[in-house]
Amino acid sequence: MTHQSANALINPAILDEVAQQAYPASTLYVLATPIGNVCDISLRALHVLSLVDAVACEDTRNTAHLLGRYGLSKPLLAAHEHNEREVAEKIVARLQAGERIALVSDAGTPAVSDPGARIVDAVLRAGLRALPLPGPSAAVTALSVSGLVNDQFQFIGFLPSKARQREIILAGLAGASATLVLYEAPHRIIETVDALLQAFGPERQVVLARELTKLFESVHRCALGEAPAWLVADANRQKGEFVLLVEAAPVARDDSAEGERVLQILLAELSIKQASALAAQITGQKKNALYERALALKDA
């Protein structure tokens, strides 16, 4: 069996549908690009990149290389954290003149732990349209293979580099009921995992997702107490860009309802003193509190 080209595998009707969709002028196209594997871009994103008048990007060299991989070449506007406000004004002016401009980051979805939010804000404030083209996101990619069963997640992004600031933030997250999603660079991964261990304890599950969709991709899940040793056991495990997922705080058990249920059963046969003492042994709750509750139940 011979390999077919991507174009041969794609139904021509789908390509025609992509081309026939509406791509309004005076619009900022917020466009997600691959986080590693160059093949993860969408058909619609490729069409928009071929259509726009310019591409605003975090790093012109990276974006020029990416466009070249798809056989595209477009005027590039540097739009990074140091010039975002200034370039936003230029983009608004060009959109007002009827142009289409794509906004991309170096990888993934713009304006999510990457530059772009100020540009989108300026465009919307000017009464212009920002149109999203969804695609790769490191956070969602890691969540999908984490196996952490939770219908909520809280995106934290990068923690502060200063230990005290990081400690304060993690202390505030210790009771979070959602899976925590963090990003981290390789030179700080050991320090950050140690901080997570100190803040959340050794029992919680952590997922260390590294170099997602790239050649040396790895996804490792373990208890937080095991994570530091796993990282230092192989220097290669500390390389690349990381997504860290931390299991939600365990749900605090509400024993009050169970204590009352047990008390009601025992009070039908025993004295208040005997019922509260036995209920304390059964539930592990404090005898004095159960005694007070038993008095209230008898008086009711």
Coordinates of C-alpha atoms in Angstrom, one line a residue:
M1 CA 0.0 0.0 0.0
T2 CA 1.5 3.3 -1.0
H3 CA 1.2 6.5 1.0
Q4 CA -1.1 9.2 -0.4
S5 CA -0.5 12.9 -0.2
A6 CA -2.6 14.8 2.3
N7 CA -4.5 16.6 -0.5
A8 CA -5.4 13.3 -2.1
L9 CA -6.8 12.0 1.2
I10 CA -8.9 15.1 1.8
N11 CA -12.3 15.2 0.1
P12 CA -12.2 18.1 -2.5
A13 CA -15.7 19.1 -1.3
I14 CA -14.3 19.9 2.1
L15 CA -11.5 22.1 0.7
D16 CA -14.1 23.9 -1.4
E17 CA -16.3 24.3 1.7
V18 CA -13.4 25.9 3.6
A19 CA -12.8 28.3 0.7
Q20 CA -16.5 29.2 0.4
Q21 CA -17.0 30.2 4.1
A22 CA -17.2 33.9 5.1
Y23 CA -14.0 35.6 5.9
P24 CA -15.0 39.2 6.6
A25 CA -12.7 42.1 6.1
S26 CA -11.8 44.5 9.0
T27 CA -11.4 41.4 11.2
L28 CA -8.7 40.2 13.5
Y29 CA -8.3 36.4 13.1
V30 CA -7.1 35.0 16.5
L31 CA -5.5 31.8 15.1
A32 CA -4.1 28.8 17.0
T33 CA -1.0 27.2 15.7
P34 CA 0.6 23.9 16.5
I35 CA 2.3 23.4 19.9
G36 CA 4.8 21.1 18.3
N37 CA 3.7 18.8 15.5
V38 CA 3.4 21.0 12.4
C39 CA 0.6 18.7 11.0
D40 CA -1.8 19.8 13.8
I41 CA -3.0 23.0 12.1
S42 CA -6.5 23.1 10.8
L43 CA -7.7 23.5 7.2
R44 CA -9.5 26.7 8.0
A45 CA -6.4 28.1 9.7
L46 CA -4.3 27.4 6.6
H47 CA -6.9 29.1 4.4
V48 CA -7.0 32.2 6.6
L49 CA -3.2 32.4 6.7
S50 CA -3.2 32.4 2.9
L51 CA -6.0 35.1 2.8
V52 CA -4.9 37.7 5.4
D53 CA -3.0 40.9 4.6
A54 CA -0.6 40.4 7.4
V55 CA 0.2 38.2 10.4
A56 CA 0.9 39.7 13.9
C57 CA 3.1 37.3 15.7
E58 CA 5.2 36.9 18.9
D59 CA 8.4 36.2 17.0
T60 CA 8.7 37.0 13.3
R61 CA 11.5 34.4 12.8
N62 CA 9.4 31.5 14.3
T63 CA 6.3 32.5 12.4
A64 CA 8.2 33.0 9.1
H65 CA 9.6 29.4 9.5
L66 CA 6.1 28.0 10.3
L67 CA 4.5 29.7 7.3
G68 CA 7.3 28.4 5.1
R69 CA 6.5 24.9 6.2
Y70 CA 3.1 25.4 4.6
G71 CA 4.4 27.1 1.5
L72 CA 3.1 30.5 2.7
S73 CA 4.7 33.9 2.9
K74 CA 3.0 37.0 4.5
P75 CA 4.1 40.4 5.8
L76 CA 4.8 39.9 9.5
L77 CA 4.2 42.4 12.4
A78 CA 6.1 41.8 15.6
A79 CA 3.6 41.7 18.5
H80 CA 5.2 40.7 21.7
E81 CA 4.9 41.5 25.4
H82 CA 7.2 44.6 25.1
N83 CA 5.3 46.4 22.3
E84 CA 1.8 45.0 22.5
R85 CA 0.1 48.3 23.3
E86 CA 1.9 50.2 20.5
V87 CA 1.3 47.5 17.8
A88 CA -2.4 47.2 18.9
E89 CA -2.9 50.8 17.6
K90 CA -1.4 50.0 14.3
I91 CA -3.4 46.8 13.9
V92 CA -6.7 48.7 14.7
A93 CA -5.8 51.3 12.1
R94 CA -5.2 48.6 9.5
L95 CA -8.4 46.8 10.3
Q96 CA -10.3 50.1 10.1
A97 CA -8.9 50.4 6.6
G98 CA -10.5 47.1 5.6
E99 CA -7.6 44.7 6.1
R100 CA -7.7 41.1 7.5
I101 CA -5.0 40.4 10.0
A102 CA -4.2 37.1 11.7
L103 CA -2.9 37.1 15.3
V104 CA -0.7 34.1 16.3
S105 CA 1.7 33.2 19.1
D106 CA 4.8 31.1 18.8
A107 CA 2.8 28.0 19.6
G108 CA -0.8 27.2 20.6
T109 CA -3.6 29.7 21.2
P110 CA -2.8 33.4 21.4
A111 CA -3.6 35.4 24.5
V112 CA -3.5 32.4 26.8
S113 CA -0.3 32.7 28.7
D114 CA 1.0 34.4 25.6
P115 CA 0.8 37.9 24.2
G116 CA -2.3 38.9 22.4
A117 CA -5.0 39.8 25.0
R118 CA -4.2 43.5 24.8
I119 CA -4.5 43.5 21.0
V120 CA -7.8 41.7 21.1
D121 CA -9.0 44.2 23.8
A122 CA -8.0 47.2 21.6
V123 CA -9.7 45.7 18.6
L124 CA -13.0 45.1 20.5
R125 CA -12.9 48.5 22.1
A126 CA -12.6 50.0 18.6
G127 CA -15.9 48.3 17.6
L128 CA -14.1 45.8 15.3
R129 CA -14.4 42.0 15.2
A130 CA -12.1 39.4 16.6
L131 CA -12.8 36.0 15.1
P132 CA -11.4 32.9 16.8
L133 CA -9.9 29.9 14.9
P134 CA -9.6 27.2 17.5
G135 CA -6.8 24.7 17.6
P136 CA -4.0 23.4 19.7
S137 CA -3.7 24.3 23.4
A138 CA -1.1 22.7 25.6
A139 CA -3.4 22.9 28.7
V140 CA -6.3 21.0 27.1
T141 CA -4.0 18.6 25.3
A142 CA -2.4 17.6 28.7
L143 CA -5.8 17.4 30.4
S144 CA -7.1 15.0 27.8
V145 CA -4.5 12.4 28.6
S146 CA -4.2 13.0 32.3
G147 CA -6.9 10.5 33.5
L148 CA -7.7 13.0 36.3
V149 CA -11.5 12.6 36.6
N150 CA -12.9 16.1 37.2
D151 CA -15.3 18.2 35.2
Q152 CA -13.5 21.4 36.4
F153 CA -10.0 22.8 35.8
Q154 CA -8.4 26.0 36.9
F155 CA -5.8 27.5 34.6
I156 CA -2.9 29.0 36.6
G157 CA -0.3 29.4 33.9
F158 CA 3.2 30.3 35.1
L159 CA 3.8 30.7 38.8
P160 CA 5.9 33.7 40.1
S161 CA 9.6 33.1 40.1
K162 CA 10.0 34.4 43.6
A163 CA 9.6 31.8 46.2
R164 CA 7.5 33.8 48.7
Q165 CA 5.0 34.9 46.0
R166 CA 4.8 31.4 44.7
E167 CA 4.2 30.1 48.2
I168 CA 1.3 32.5 48.8
I169 CA -0.4 31.6 45.6
L170 CA -0.1 27.9 46.2
A171 CA -1.4 28.3 49.7
G172 CA -4.5 29.9 48.3
L173 CA -5.0 27.0 45.9
A174 CA -4.6 24.2 48.4
G175 CA -8.3 23.7 48.8
A176 CA -9.3 24.1 45.1
S177 CA -11.9 21.6 43.9
A178 CA -10.7 21.8 40.3
T179 CA -7.7 20.2 38.6
L180 CA -4.9 22.8 38.6
V181 CA -3.1 23.5 35.3
L182 CA 0.3 25.1 35.3
Y183 CA 3.0 25.9 32.8
E184 CA 6.7 25.7 33.6
A185 CA 10.0 26.1 31.9
P186 CA 12.7 23.5 32.1
H187 CA 15.1 25.5 34.3
R188 CA 12.5 25.9 37.0
I189 CA 10.7 22.5 36.9
I190 CA 12.4 21.0 39.9
E191 CA 11.9 24.1 42.0
T192 CA 8.3 24.3 41.1
V193 CA 7.5 20.6 41.8
D194 CA 9.2 20.9 45.2
A195 CA 6.9 23.9 45.9
L196 CA 3.9 21.9 44.8
L197 CA 4.9 19.1 47.2
Q198 CA 5.3 21.5 50.1
A199 CA 1.9 23.2 49.4
F200 CA -0.2 20.2 48.6
G201 CA 1.5 17.2 50.3
P202 CA 2.7 13.9 48.9
E203 CA -0.5 12.1 48.2
R204 CA -2.1 14.1 45.4
Q205 CA -1.6 12.9 41.9
V206 CA 0.5 15.1 39.5
V207 CA 0.9 14.8 35.8
L208 CA 4.1 16.1 34.2
A209 CA 3.4 16.5 30.5
R210 CA 6.6 17.5 28.6
E211 CA 7.2 18.5 24.9
L212 CA 3.6 17.7 23.9
T213 CA 3.1 16.5 20.3
K214 CA 6.9 16.8 19.7
L215 CA 9.5 14.0 19.1
F216 CA 10.4 13.5 22.7
E217 CA 6.9 13.9 24.2
S218 CA 6.3 12.3 27.5
V219 CA 3.4 12.2 30.0
H220 CA 4.1 10.9 33.4
R221 CA 1.6 10.6 36.3
C222 CA 2.5 9.9 39.9
A223 CA 2.0 10.9 43.5
L224 CA 3.5 14.4 44.2
G225 CA 5.7 12.7 46.8
E226 CA 7.3 10.7 44.0
A227 CA 7.7 13.4 41.4
P228 CA 11.0 15.0 42.6
A229 CA 12.9 11.7 42.6
W230 CA 11.4 10.8 39.2
L231 CA 12.7 14.1 37.7
V232 CA 16.2 13.9 39.0
A233 CA 16.6 10.2 38.1
D234 CA 17.1 11.2 34.4
A235 CA 18.3 14.6 33.3
N236 CA 16.3 14.3 30.1
R237 CA 13.1 14.4 32.1
Q238 CA 13.9 18.0 33.0
K239 CA 14.1 19.2 29.4
G240 CA 11.4 20.9 27.3
E241 CA 8.3 22.9 28.1
F242 CA 6.0 21.5 30.8
V243 CA 2.4 21.4 31.6
L244 CA 1.8 20.4 35.2
L245 CA -1.6 19.1 36.3
V246 CA -2.3 18.7 40.0
E247 CA -5.2 16.7 41.3
A248 CA -8.0 18.6 43.1
A249 CA -8.1 18.7 46.9
P250 CA -9.9 15.8 48.4
V251 CA -13.5 16.5 49.2
A252 CA -14.0 17.1 52.9
R253 CA -16.4 14.6 54.2
D254 CA -19.5 16.0 56.0
D255 CA -20.0 13.6 58.9
S256 CA -22.7 15.6 60.6
A257 CA -25.6 13.9 58.6
E258 CA -24.2 10.4 59.3
G259 CA -23.7 11.2 63.0
E260 CA -27.3 12.3 63.3
R261 CA -28.6 9.2 61.4
V262 CA -26.7 6.9 63.8
L263 CA -27.9 8.9 66.8
Q264 CA -31.5 8.6 65.8
I265 CA -31.2 4.9 65.5
L266 CA -29.5 4.5 68.9
L267 CA -31.8 6.9 70.8
A268 CA -34.7 4.6 70.0
E269 CA -33.2 2.0 72.3
L270 CA -30.7 3.7 74.5
S271 CA -30.3 6.7 76.8
I272 CA -28.9 10.0 75.6
K273 CA -25.6 9.3 77.3
Q274 CA -25.3 5.7 76.0
A275 CA -26.4 6.7 72.5
S276 CA -23.9 9.6 72.2
A277 CA -21.0 7.5 73.5
L278 CA -21.8 4.6 71.1
A279 CA -22.3 7.0 68.2
A280 CA -18.9 8.6 68.9
Q281 CA -17.3 5.1 68.7
I282 CA -19.1 4.3 65.4
T283 CA -18.5 7.6 63.6
G284 CA -15.3 8.9 65.1
Q285 CA -17.0 12.2 65.9
K286 CA -16.6 14.0 69.2
K287 CA -18.8 12.6 72.0
N288 CA -19.6 16.0 73.5
A289 CA -20.9 17.3 70.2
L290 CA -23.0 14.2 69.7
Y291 CA -24.4 14.5 73.2
E292 CA -25.6 18.0 72.5
R293 CA -27.1 16.9 69.3
A294 CA -28.9 14.0 71.1
L295 CA -30.4 16.4 73.6
A296 CA -31.7 18.5 70.8
L297 CA -33.2 15.5 69.0
K298 CA -34.9 14.3 72.2
D299 CA -36.4 17.8 72.8
A300 CA -37.6 18.1 69.3

